[in-house]
Amino acid sequence: MPSSELQLLEHRAIIAEKEIAILKNELNSLQKLVSSKNVALEEASDDSNIEVENLKKENEKLKMRINILKKTLEERKSIHLALTTNMSNSGNLISIYDSLTSLFEKAINSAYPNLVDAPVILSSSNKINFGDYQCNSALPLCKLLSAQSDNKKQKLSPQDIAKKILANIESSPLVDKLEVAGAGFINIYISREFAKNSLTGLLINGKVSTAPVATKHRVIVDFSSPNVAKEMHVGHLRSTIIGESISRLLEFLGHDVVRLNHIGDWGTQFGMLIAHLEDKFPNYTTESPSISDLQSFYKESKVRFDEDKQFKERAYETVVKLQAHDPKIIQGWKLICDVSRKEFQNIYNRLDIKLVERGESFYQQHMIDIVKDLDKRGFLEEDDGRKIMWGEKKQGIPLTIVKRDGGFTYDTSDMAAIKHRVEDEKVDWVIYVTDGGQATHFQIIESCAKRAQIIGDRHRIDHVGFGVVLGEDKKKFKTRSGDTVKLSNLLDEGLNRAEQKLKEKERDKVLTEDEMNKAKEHVAYACIKYADLSHNRNHEYVFSFDKMLDDKGNTAVYLLYALTRIRSIARTANVTREQIQEAIKTTPISLEHEKEWKLAKVLLKFPDVISKITKDLLLHTLCELCYEIACTFTEFYDKCYCVEKNQAGEIIKVNMGRILLIEVTAMILEQCFDLLGLKPVEKM
């Protein structure tokens, strides 16, 4: 399909999806209105016959409008489904799960038009007898219809409901066949022709892409967030890795992503540190200590702050000077920030992390402004010398916007930040990636921002929380001496372990020095990232280099090896890139064998998984897909010969249909790796 034709399809699909969203909103509003009218009817007294009649007439009109909207919505969904299905033939993978959901939603609404919010329940299946997907709506529909039925004696069967749904299903190029099984389960078998067209489209396109999203959001992903004058430690690892991967995934979908590093570079701690440096490192305005020395000085200043009243007063005076932009204090502060920034960047370069720095200092004037604004609009309340702000329902914990001493807090800076991001940056989606312990804080920030009308219904705010990293003793990950593990030391240890592992496999004897260095870097950093991302982020996980570097099981080493092996097959068969490009035009992808078909169906799950992650921001499902692809490929390769050789070891036949399946497998696996921030290893 020509690119101009594809662009037109994409444009029409986006318009159809936007129309669907508008219609859904209007439909929901009308249904809520009908519900409120029904309540009013129930509460109306028998004496108010005129009022009751008016309410009934209004309800009838609303119900007519709802039916019209439902029909229009079904039409738009049919158009959108047809358009996205057509796009799957031209290099855009579509979510089969989402498409089937639309297909069955329309069928159920057609079969039972009077039901509101009829359940559409779909699941994928790995069992041959249960189809590739299943629609499990019949049983809950049976219970719903039975409860609403006027004739209680009339028994409704889930099987009959399933058959009625099938009678209303439109034909679709996605579906090969449908069958009712068991207690009304509908088994859905995907069309091999559809799969073949979809995967061939990727090969023609030369890259993996999904159907375009309707609305391209401007998104801020707030992650990593180390503190100035302190070395990055293992506690920053999860935020940095998870935030980067979320950013990559949203960019892949076409969103405008701003990756923000909200560093701690302002406040009382800098008053303490600079006051201490004046005594211990008086030339701090022209020369900054190293990052490790700064951290030691910070610890010393904290002890003095807690124990020495005079020093505490001097620290507060220094904070005032810093906030007033005293030239000498600011000069010293800038040097401290520069030293820290260089150390942060070393870590980010090693892990291939891209961030825009915007520290707490950026929001100093914004904090002053928001305090005035909230106070003026009556949102701030006096509380024992503090100024606090409650959320929408005035329940739980309030924000402390101004402390008793007149200073600001994290609450103040986060309120100033969300206001700046929404009003100045014009974002409509903000994602905070911090440990799970801060979930309540961000819920309150969101609630207060809604109450102050900083954010509205169109804005999406997500807190991506995560559990702590544990050592192999199942306690918080520390060094043997009990100190927090420095991130630079952790990465160094990873490099050493990866090199040792490669040497055990005698890779140093077959790889050049440059290849060996690349391999150990890619393996080490991939292992650290994948071990984090492959666990459900809501849970704690045990950090173990031995498990990470295992070449069996769901590990980065296994996956890197699998991809290297997949990429080597065509090379070993002496198939050139030119021959593959020619074969794409003339040779269909082979999907006849059971293992070929199984692999193709796993590959087609990619957009399903991506769609799911945009809703829950749980990245371990993408890791699970990678592992499933690798395992299913091994099954395929063991049973399906791609290259045949004679007894002398000479190649006598190359199955190009299978070589193309191998090629598209590598493409999708590489795209998954890129989203996870893993770099493939050419030779391993």
XYZ file of C-alpha atoms in Angstrom:
684
model
C 0.000 0.000 0.000
C 1.447 3.424 -0.957
C 2.461 5.652 1.973
C -0.066 8.354 0.971
C -2.883 5.780 1.110
C -1.645 4.542 4.498
C -1.504 8.098 5.850
C -5.111 8.648 4.714
C -6.187 5.434 6.477
C -4.351 6.506 9.651
C -5.969 9.958 9.515
C -9.453 8.489 9.075
C -8.865 5.966 11.875
C -7.789 8.742 14.244
C -10.887 10.806 13.389
C -13.121 7.742 13.934
C -11.486 7.062 17.330
C -11.955 10.685 18.404
C -15.626 10.534 17.351
C -16.025 7.338 19.398
C -14.575 9.051 22.486
C -16.935 12.040 22.083
C -19.959 9.774 21.588
C -19.020 7.667 24.629
C -18.778 10.784 26.809
C -22.177 12.025 25.631
C -23.700 8.581 26.094
C -22.346 8.305 29.650
C -23.697 11.760 30.498
C -27.168 10.908 29.177
C -27.224 7.582 31.005
C -26.354 9.353 34.273
C -29.127 11.850 33.569
C -31.649 9.035 32.991
C -30.562 7.422 36.271
C -31.107 10.688 38.147
C -34.552 11.079 36.511
C -35.432 7.523 37.586
C -34.486 8.397 41.170
C -36.649 11.522 40.935
C -39.556 9.401 39.643
C -39.238 7.005 42.566
C -39.196 9.898 45.046
C -42.101 11.788 43.423
C -45.318 11.619 45.434
C -48.590 10.298 44.014
C -50.075 13.800 44.323
C -47.618 15.301 41.866
C -49.073 13.678 38.735
C -47.998 16.533 36.465
C -44.412 16.337 37.733
C -44.377 12.549 37.224
C -45.759 12.854 33.683
C -43.147 15.484 32.805
C -40.355 13.311 34.169
C -41.611 10.328 32.171
C -41.731 12.365 28.955
C -38.219 13.687 29.572
C -37.024 10.142 30.211
C -38.571 8.845 26.980
C -36.841 11.599 24.998
C -33.525 10.843 26.689
C -33.899 7.110 25.992
C -34.586 7.830 22.316
C -31.470 10.004 22.214
C -29.467 7.229 23.914
C -30.612 4.663 21.310
C -29.656 7.011 18.468
C -26.249 7.580 20.079
C -25.739 3.839 20.530
C -26.424 3.187 16.857
C -24.112 6.023 15.798
C -21.442 4.717 18.178
C -21.708 1.221 16.709
C -21.350 2.641 13.191
C -18.211 4.593 14.150
C -16.743 1.521 15.838
C -17.366 -0.548 12.701
C -15.625 2.116 10.602
C -12.695 2.301 13.036
C -12.337 -1.496 13.152
C -12.377 -1.740 9.350
C -9.799 1.029 9.001
C -7.398 -0.380 11.605
C -7.751 -3.880 10.124
C -6.822 -2.497 6.711
C -3.810 -0.790 8.267
C -2.586 -4.143 9.585
C -1.975 -5.169 5.974
C 0.371 -2.250 5.433
C 2.909 -2.307 8.234
C 0.881 -1.329 11.309
C 0.151 -4.036 13.855
C -3.255 -3.641 15.463
C -4.306 -4.859 18.899
C -6.291 -8.011 18.217
C -7.641 -7.927 21.775
C -8.947 -4.355 21.404
C -10.351 -5.080 17.933
C -12.164 -8.218 19.085
C -13.512 -6.303 22.090
C -15.028 -3.726 19.709
C -16.425 -6.503 17.506
C -18.125 -8.315 20.410
C -19.247 -5.094 22.084
C -21.200 -4.213 18.970
C -22.636 -7.736 18.703
C -23.764 -7.772 22.358
C -25.314 -4.294 22.053
C -27.159 -5.423 18.909
C -28.349 -8.629 20.580
C -29.430 -6.875 23.797
C -29.988 -3.180 22.946
C -31.760 -2.356 26.225
C -28.823 -3.363 28.433
C -26.686 -0.524 29.790
C -22.925 -1.194 30.059
C -23.242 -4.823 28.995
C -20.085 -6.747 30.037
C -17.621 -7.541 27.243
C -15.106 -10.023 28.672
C -12.327 -11.345 26.451
C -9.208 -13.339 27.230
C -6.392 -14.817 25.171
C -5.862 -18.572 25.262
C -2.843 -20.821 24.743
C -4.907 -23.996 24.571
C -5.747 -25.249 21.073
C -9.212 -26.534 22.074
C -10.207 -23.139 23.503
C -9.371 -21.071 20.418
C -6.858 -18.249 20.283
C -9.132 -15.895 22.253
C -12.346 -16.430 24.202
C -15.398 -14.270 24.796
C -16.655 -15.060 28.302
C -19.571 -12.613 28.431
C -22.456 -15.102 28.223
C -22.522 -16.158 31.897
C -22.467 -12.609 33.409
C -25.004 -11.528 30.751
C -27.221 -14.454 31.770
C -27.182 -13.313 35.418
C -27.845 -9.699 34.398
C -30.734 -10.596 32.082
C -32.247 -13.008 34.624
C -32.234 -10.289 37.284
C -34.009 -7.871 34.919
C -36.477 -10.378 33.478
C -40.173 -9.790 34.299
C -40.886 -13.489 33.908
C -38.788 -15.093 36.651
C -39.854 -18.559 35.544
C -38.265 -18.074 32.138
C -34.794 -19.571 32.372
C -32.057 -18.068 30.282
C -29.213 -20.312 29.138
C -25.632 -18.997 28.700
C -25.382 -21.184 25.584
C -28.456 -19.517 24.060
C -27.046 -16.087 24.896
C -23.722 -17.026 23.286
C -25.531 -18.205 20.147
C -27.487 -14.942 20.005
C -24.226 -12.992 20.261
C -22.781 -15.065 17.393
C -25.874 -14.344 15.302
C -25.109 -10.627 15.634
C -21.339 -10.802 14.979
C -20.229 -9.072 11.802
C -17.730 -10.840 9.569
C -14.152 -9.720 10.156
C -10.836 -10.471 8.401
C -9.354 -11.071 11.886
C -11.553 -14.086 12.549
C -11.274 -17.507 10.937
C -14.067 -19.186 12.909
C -16.186 -18.896 16.057
C -17.727 -21.677 18.131
C -19.759 -21.962 21.325
C -18.318 -24.328 23.924
C -19.105 -25.349 27.510
C -21.165 -22.908 29.553
C -21.548 -20.343 26.784
C -17.870 -19.664 26.094
C -17.218 -18.400 22.580
C -13.941 -19.679 21.153
C -12.349 -17.300 18.657
C -9.858 -18.558 16.074
C -7.680 -15.951 14.383
C -7.321 -15.995 10.596
C -3.928 -17.165 9.321
C -4.388 -14.972 6.276
C -4.808 -11.943 8.541
C -1.668 -12.930 10.490
C 0.297 -13.444 7.293
C -0.739 -10.026 5.933
C 0.050 -8.294 9.231
C 3.552 -9.767 9.575
C 4.334 -9.287 5.884
C 3.307 -5.642 6.280
C 6.008 -5.207 8.932
C 8.629 -6.708 6.623
C 7.588 -4.400 3.775
C 7.539 -1.407 6.115
C 10.983 -2.330 7.470
C 10.069 -1.453 11.055
C 7.641 -2.416 13.788
C 4.776 0.043 14.234
C 1.311 -0.105 15.728
C -1.938 1.544 14.681
C -1.697 5.263 15.518
C -3.296 6.503 18.730
C -6.176 8.935 18.353
C -4.796 11.639 20.615
C -1.118 12.481 20.742
C -0.599 13.575 24.334
C 2.046 15.896 25.692
C 3.399 13.884 28.615
C 5.808 14.683 31.432
C 7.531 11.661 32.944
C 9.099 12.752 36.235
C 11.755 10.195 37.183
C 15.194 9.485 38.685
C 15.318 12.646 40.876
C 18.613 12.335 42.800
C 19.758 14.916 45.340
C 22.587 17.358 44.682
C 25.731 16.852 46.836
C 24.920 13.153 47.195
C 26.021 10.220 45.078
C 23.350 8.260 43.242
C 22.651 4.988 45.022
C 20.654 1.800 44.486
C 17.520 3.619 45.672
C 17.568 5.649 42.432
C 17.899 2.572 40.239
C 14.246 1.601 39.869
C 12.909 5.114 39.215
C 15.595 5.704 36.578
C 15.094 2.413 34.730
C 11.285 2.342 34.905
C 10.929 6.029 33.957
C 13.198 5.623 30.937
C 11.272 2.600 29.656
C 7.877 4.300 30.084
C 9.236 7.304 28.171
C 10.496 5.092 25.349
C 7.161 3.287 25.077
C 5.116 6.493 24.934
C 7.504 7.987 22.356
C 7.130 4.812 20.276
C 3.372 5.451 20.239
C 3.917 9.002 18.994
C 3.311 10.998 22.183
C 5.295 14.172 22.880
C 7.294 13.126 25.943
C 9.249 15.428 28.259
C 11.596 13.423 30.527
C 12.071 15.530 33.654
C 14.704 15.057 36.339
C 13.215 16.850 39.358
C 16.462 16.956 41.357
C 16.778 18.086 44.980
C 18.903 21.227 44.642
C 17.214 23.732 46.976
C 16.158 24.194 50.575
C 17.462 23.933 54.132
C 20.010 21.197 53.358
C 21.976 23.653 51.203
C 21.994 26.225 53.974
C 23.486 23.545 56.232
C 26.038 22.386 53.686
C 27.250 25.849 52.599
C 27.481 27.078 56.206
C 29.607 24.008 56.982
C 31.784 24.538 53.881
C 32.488 28.091 55.005
C 34.241 26.531 58.018
C 35.765 23.403 56.488
C 36.275 24.306 52.802
C 36.434 28.133 52.650
C 37.325 28.321 48.934
C 33.995 26.630 48.049
C 33.043 29.585 45.811
C 35.929 28.927 43.411
C 36.477 25.202 43.815
C 34.003 22.493 44.717
C 34.902 19.324 46.612
C 34.467 15.992 44.838
C 31.057 14.334 45.013
C 32.220 11.832 47.670
C 33.708 14.653 49.778
C 30.507 16.672 49.377
C 28.519 13.733 50.684
C 30.818 13.489 53.718
C 30.541 17.231 54.316
C 26.760 16.958 54.082
C 26.667 14.231 56.752
C 28.875 16.361 59.026
C 26.665 19.428 58.483
C 23.557 17.425 59.414
C 25.120 16.404 62.731
C 26.025 20.027 63.474
C 22.544 21.207 62.464
C 20.918 18.758 64.877
C 23.286 19.396 67.792
C 24.571 22.994 67.541
C 21.938 25.718 68.018
C 24.198 28.527 66.758
C 25.118 26.565 63.644
C 21.430 25.857 63.033
C 20.679 29.604 63.098
C 23.577 30.284 60.729
C 22.317 27.548 58.373
C 18.871 29.170 58.258
C 20.496 32.568 57.560
C 22.411 30.966 54.695
C 19.181 29.548 53.269
C 17.684 33.055 53.299
C 20.768 34.370 51.454
C 20.519 31.523 48.923
C 16.848 32.265 48.252
C 17.709 35.988 47.959
C 20.373 35.055 45.353
C 23.319 36.375 47.352
C 26.173 36.354 44.729
C 28.726 34.530 46.904
C 26.284 31.860 48.114
C 24.849 31.342 44.631
C 28.345 30.945 43.150
C 29.188 28.206 45.673
C 25.802 26.559 45.156
C 26.293 26.490 41.359
C 29.682 24.767 41.723
C 28.140 22.132 44.011
C 25.359 21.549 41.465
C 27.858 21.285 38.582
C 29.924 18.623 40.342
C 26.793 16.640 41.138
C 25.406 17.060 37.621
C 28.578 15.592 36.073
C 28.347 12.564 38.365
C 24.680 12.039 37.530
C 25.425 12.298 33.820
C 28.146 9.624 34.057
C 25.512 7.204 35.371
C 22.945 8.270 32.750
C 25.481 7.850 29.922
C 26.338 4.340 31.056
C 22.673 3.317 31.238
C 21.667 5.248 28.077
C 19.194 7.443 29.988
C 17.991 10.753 28.555
C 16.672 13.439 30.901
C 16.031 17.170 31.089
C 17.038 18.597 34.469
C 14.586 20.821 36.269
C 15.397 21.029 39.963
C 13.421 22.374 42.896
C 15.300 25.690 42.523
C 13.469 26.234 39.222
C 10.176 26.457 41.104
C 11.276 29.014 43.777
C 9.316 31.932 42.279
C 6.495 29.592 41.246
C 6.163 28.500 44.901
C 5.857 32.128 46.013
C 3.220 32.717 43.325
C 1.138 29.625 44.083
C 1.062 30.359 47.816
C -0.321 33.833 47.047
C -2.832 32.400 44.576
C -4.101 29.613 46.862
C -4.309 32.001 49.807
C -6.178 34.620 47.775
C -8.731 32.040 46.601
C -9.364 30.788 50.135
C -7.818 27.338 49.793
C -5.293 27.761 52.628
C -6.221 27.329 56.289
C -4.278 28.251 59.412
C -3.281 25.234 61.499
C -1.056 25.745 64.549
C 1.086 28.308 62.728
C 1.133 26.387 59.426
C -0.813 27.043 56.239
C -2.420 23.847 55.045
C -4.582 22.813 52.101
C -7.153 20.022 51.995
C -8.093 17.973 48.945
C -11.540 17.755 47.360
C -13.335 15.933 50.205
C -11.309 17.461 53.050
C -10.418 13.982 54.281
C -7.164 12.215 55.120
C -4.004 14.313 55.315
C -3.742 17.957 54.208
C -0.764 19.451 52.364
C 1.543 21.707 54.360
C 1.959 24.625 51.968
C 3.782 26.961 54.383
C 5.665 25.814 57.509
C 5.481 27.558 60.880
C 8.763 29.388 60.145
C 7.379 30.635 56.813
C 9.409 28.152 54.747
C 8.153 25.984 51.913
C 7.916 22.177 51.726
C 7.896 19.392 49.141
C 4.128 19.886 49.086
C 4.629 23.504 48.005
C 7.128 22.651 45.260
C 4.976 19.778 43.926
C 1.899 22.027 43.762
C 3.949 24.725 42.027
C 5.363 22.100 39.659
C 1.999 20.622 38.620
C 0.602 24.125 38.011
C 3.616 25.039 35.858
C 3.441 21.757 33.942
C -0.246 22.075 33.134
C -0.483 25.824 32.519
C 2.963 26.670 31.086
C 4.144 23.350 29.641
C 0.599 22.595 28.350
C 0.802 18.904 29.269
C -2.271 16.748 29.700
C -0.584 13.715 31.248
C 1.864 13.707 34.179
C 3.589 10.522 35.366
C 5.510 10.476 38.648
C 7.914 7.532 39.026
C 8.801 7.205 42.714
C 8.788 4.535 45.403
C 5.415 3.181 46.499
C 5.680 4.921 49.864
C 4.891 8.251 48.167
C 1.566 7.085 46.709
C -0.533 8.917 49.313
C 1.436 12.137 48.796
C 0.713 12.182 45.054
C -2.947 11.260 45.581
C -3.262 14.340 47.809
C -1.364 16.519 45.287
C -3.790 15.394 42.558
C -6.826 15.973 44.785
C -5.654 19.473 45.792
C -4.826 20.331 42.167
C -8.365 19.299 41.160
C -9.897 21.338 43.980
C -7.880 24.384 42.904
C -8.980 23.722 39.281
C -5.365 23.431 38.155
C -6.195 20.082 36.562
C -9.508 18.962 35.074
C -11.181 15.891 33.608
C -8.998 15.961 30.497
C -5.801 15.586 32.524
C -4.341 12.223 33.470
C -2.118 11.962 36.550
C -0.343 8.680 37.332
C 1.874 7.730 40.218
C 4.071 4.828 39.105
C 5.086 3.370 42.437
C 7.567 0.572 43.042
C 8.890 -1.643 45.834
C 12.392 -1.496 47.304
C 15.449 -3.425 46.103
C 16.415 -6.195 48.516
C 19.716 -7.972 49.030
C 19.956 -11.759 48.884
C 19.334 -11.788 52.646
C 15.840 -10.384 51.830
C 16.681 -7.168 53.683
C 17.096 -3.684 52.215
C 20.053 -3.796 49.816
C 23.172 -2.553 51.639
C 26.939 -3.016 51.509
C 28.553 -5.408 54.010
C 29.398 -2.423 56.188
C 25.728 -1.409 56.186
C 26.087 1.584 53.842
C 23.780 2.328 50.919
C 25.105 0.770 47.698
C 26.454 3.421 45.305
C 25.045 3.100 41.813
C 28.465 3.568 40.165
C 29.875 0.676 42.246
C 26.885 -1.475 41.323
C 27.453 -0.865 37.603
C 31.184 -1.584 37.959
C 30.402 -4.852 39.718
C 27.993 -5.710 36.899
C 30.712 -5.162 34.295
C 33.160 -7.364 36.201
C 30.595 -10.136 36.630
C 29.566 -9.987 32.942
C 33.202 -10.168 31.816
C 33.810 -13.141 34.108
C 30.726 -14.909 32.732
C 31.796 -14.335 29.118
C 35.279 -15.656 29.869
C 33.803 -18.772 31.501
C 32.056 -19.389 28.170
C 35.407 -18.716 26.420
C 33.912 -15.844 24.437
C 37.147 -13.907 24.860
C 38.793 -16.445 22.528
C 36.369 -15.815 19.649
C 35.563 -12.110 20.123
C 37.863 -9.196 19.358
C 38.752 -6.869 22.218
C 36.229 -4.297 20.954
C 33.500 -6.962 20.575
C 34.271 -8.283 24.062
C 33.997 -4.811 25.623
C 30.677 -4.153 23.874
C 29.356 -7.574 24.864
C 30.179 -7.167 28.559
C 28.669 -3.647 28.657
C 25.487 -4.672 26.880
C 25.136 -7.827 28.979
C 25.861 -6.100 32.316
C 23.510 -3.165 31.863
C 20.803 -5.271 30.186
C 20.886 -7.692 33.144
C 20.485 -4.895 35.692
C 17.641 -3.267 33.733
C 15.815 -6.469 32.859
C 15.992 -7.884 36.395
C 14.156 -4.750 37.522
C 11.642 -4.457 34.686
C 10.743 -8.168 34.595
C 9.330 -7.964 38.131
C 5.960 -6.401 38.860
C 7.087 -2.928 39.914
C 4.623 -2.885 42.821
C 6.600 -5.625 44.536
C 10.039 -5.746 46.129
C 12.668 -7.778 44.295
C 15.901 -9.454 45.304
C 19.010 -8.142 43.563
C 21.243 -11.073 42.606
C 23.967 -10.934 39.952
C 24.078 -14.743 39.877
C 20.408 -14.942 38.874
C 20.678 -11.997 36.471
C 23.606 -13.550 34.614
C 22.036 -16.996 34.333
C 21.677 -17.982 30.681
C 18.580 -20.070 31.431
C 15.112 -18.841 32.319
C 13.593 -15.388 32.001
C 16.825 -13.376 32.100
C 18.440 -10.765 29.886
C 21.337 -13.128 29.087
C 18.959 -15.763 27.762
C 17.074 -13.216 25.663
C 20.221 -11.542 24.317
C 21.557 -14.945 23.348
C 18.219 -15.862 21.731
C 18.196 -12.720 19.577
C 21.858 -13.170 18.585
C 21.054 -16.743 17.588
C 17.951 -15.694 15.620
C 19.915 -13.051 13.737
C 22.690 -15.541 12.900
C 20.407 -18.060 11.139
C 20.077 -16.202 7.834
C 23.775 -15.300 7.965
C 24.744 -18.953 8.477
C 22.466 -19.935 5.587
C 24.307 -17.385 3.378
C 21.052 -15.478 2.833
C 21.819 -11.816 2.109
C 19.708 -8.778 3.005
C 19.036 -8.310 -0.713
C 17.687 -11.860 -1.000
C 15.403 -11.289 1.994
C 14.078 -8.052 0.478
C 13.370 -9.864 -2.785
C 11.689 -12.773 -0.977
C 9.318 -10.375 0.836
C 7.832 -9.493 -2.574
C 7.493 -13.043 -3.883
C 7.391 -15.531 -0.994
C 4.601 -15.792 1.608
C 5.563 -16.179 5.264
C 5.209 -19.844 6.160
C 2.460 -20.427 8.758
C 1.326 -23.963 7.889
C 3.156 -25.934 10.584
C 1.668 -25.909 14.087
C 4.863 -24.368 15.544
C 5.020 -21.691 12.837
C 1.434 -20.693 13.597
C 2.080 -20.698 17.360
C 5.050 -18.343 16.907
C 3.053 -16.001 14.648
C 0.253 -15.717 17.224
C 2.738 -14.829 19.964
C 4.275 -12.127 17.742
C 0.820 -10.671 17.092
C 0.372 -10.139 20.856
C 2.843 -7.234 20.733
C 0.215 -4.462 20.230
C -2.070 -6.122 22.825
C 0.723 -5.841 25.399
C 1.597 -2.261 24.408
C -2.079 -1.262 24.677
C -2.311 -2.832 28.153
C 0.834 -1.048 29.388
C -0.540 2.364 28.362
C -3.408 1.692 30.785
C -1.582 0.190 33.801
C 2.071 1.234 33.164
C 3.263 -2.241 34.243
C 6.299 -3.110 32.151
C 6.825 -6.693 33.311
C 4.175 -7.815 30.790
C 6.492 -6.707 27.964
C 9.307 -8.762 29.533
C 6.944 -11.748 29.711
C 6.219 -11.305 26.002
C 9.967 -11.257 25.208
C 10.460 -14.507 27.096
C 7.411 -16.079 25.427
C 8.721 -15.095 21.980
C 12.153 -16.579 22.740
C 10.719 -19.849 24.108
C 8.193 -20.226 21.283
C 10.904 -19.505 18.715
C 13.025 -22.318 20.190
C 10.053 -24.699 19.826
C 9.608 -23.590 16.211
C 13.310 -23.872 15.347
C 13.572 -27.359 16.867
C 10.654 -28.675 14.770
C 10.824 -26.630 11.564
C 13.942 -26.870 9.420
C 14.846 -23.543 7.868
C 17.932 -24.855 6.106
C 18.521 -28.370 4.768
C 22.027 -29.757 4.325
C 23.445 -32.903 2.734
C 25.755 -35.338 4.485
C 28.752 -33.235 3.545
C 27.213 -30.278 5.383
C 26.472 -28.347 2.203
C 23.279 -26.276 2.032
C 20.885 -27.811 -0.464
C 17.681 -25.956 0.392
C 16.656 -22.770 2.190
C 13.015 -22.399 3.254
C 12.552 -18.663 2.584
C 9.022 -18.617 4.039
C 10.532 -19.612 7.389
C 13.489 -17.252 6.992
C 10.928 -14.429 6.677
C 9.204 -15.619 9.866
C 12.621 -15.561 11.568
C 13.232 -12.041 10.247
C 9.958 -10.654 11.602
C 10.572 -12.416 14.952
C 13.916 -10.631 15.250
C 12.310 -7.290 14.321
C 9.647 -7.538 17.040
C 12.097 -8.808 19.666
C 14.493 -5.943 18.852
C 11.644 -3.447 19.204
C 10.787 -4.910 22.618
C 14.456 -4.626 23.609
C 14.538 -0.988 22.547
C 11.461 -0.171 24.646
C 13.105 -1.841 27.643
C 16.401 -0.021 27.031
C 18.349 -3.210 26.214
C 21.057 -3.212 23.551
C 21.437 -6.383 21.444
C 24.801 -8.152 21.183
C 25.871 -8.871 17.618
C 28.215 -11.685 18.637
C 28.027 -13.480 21.936
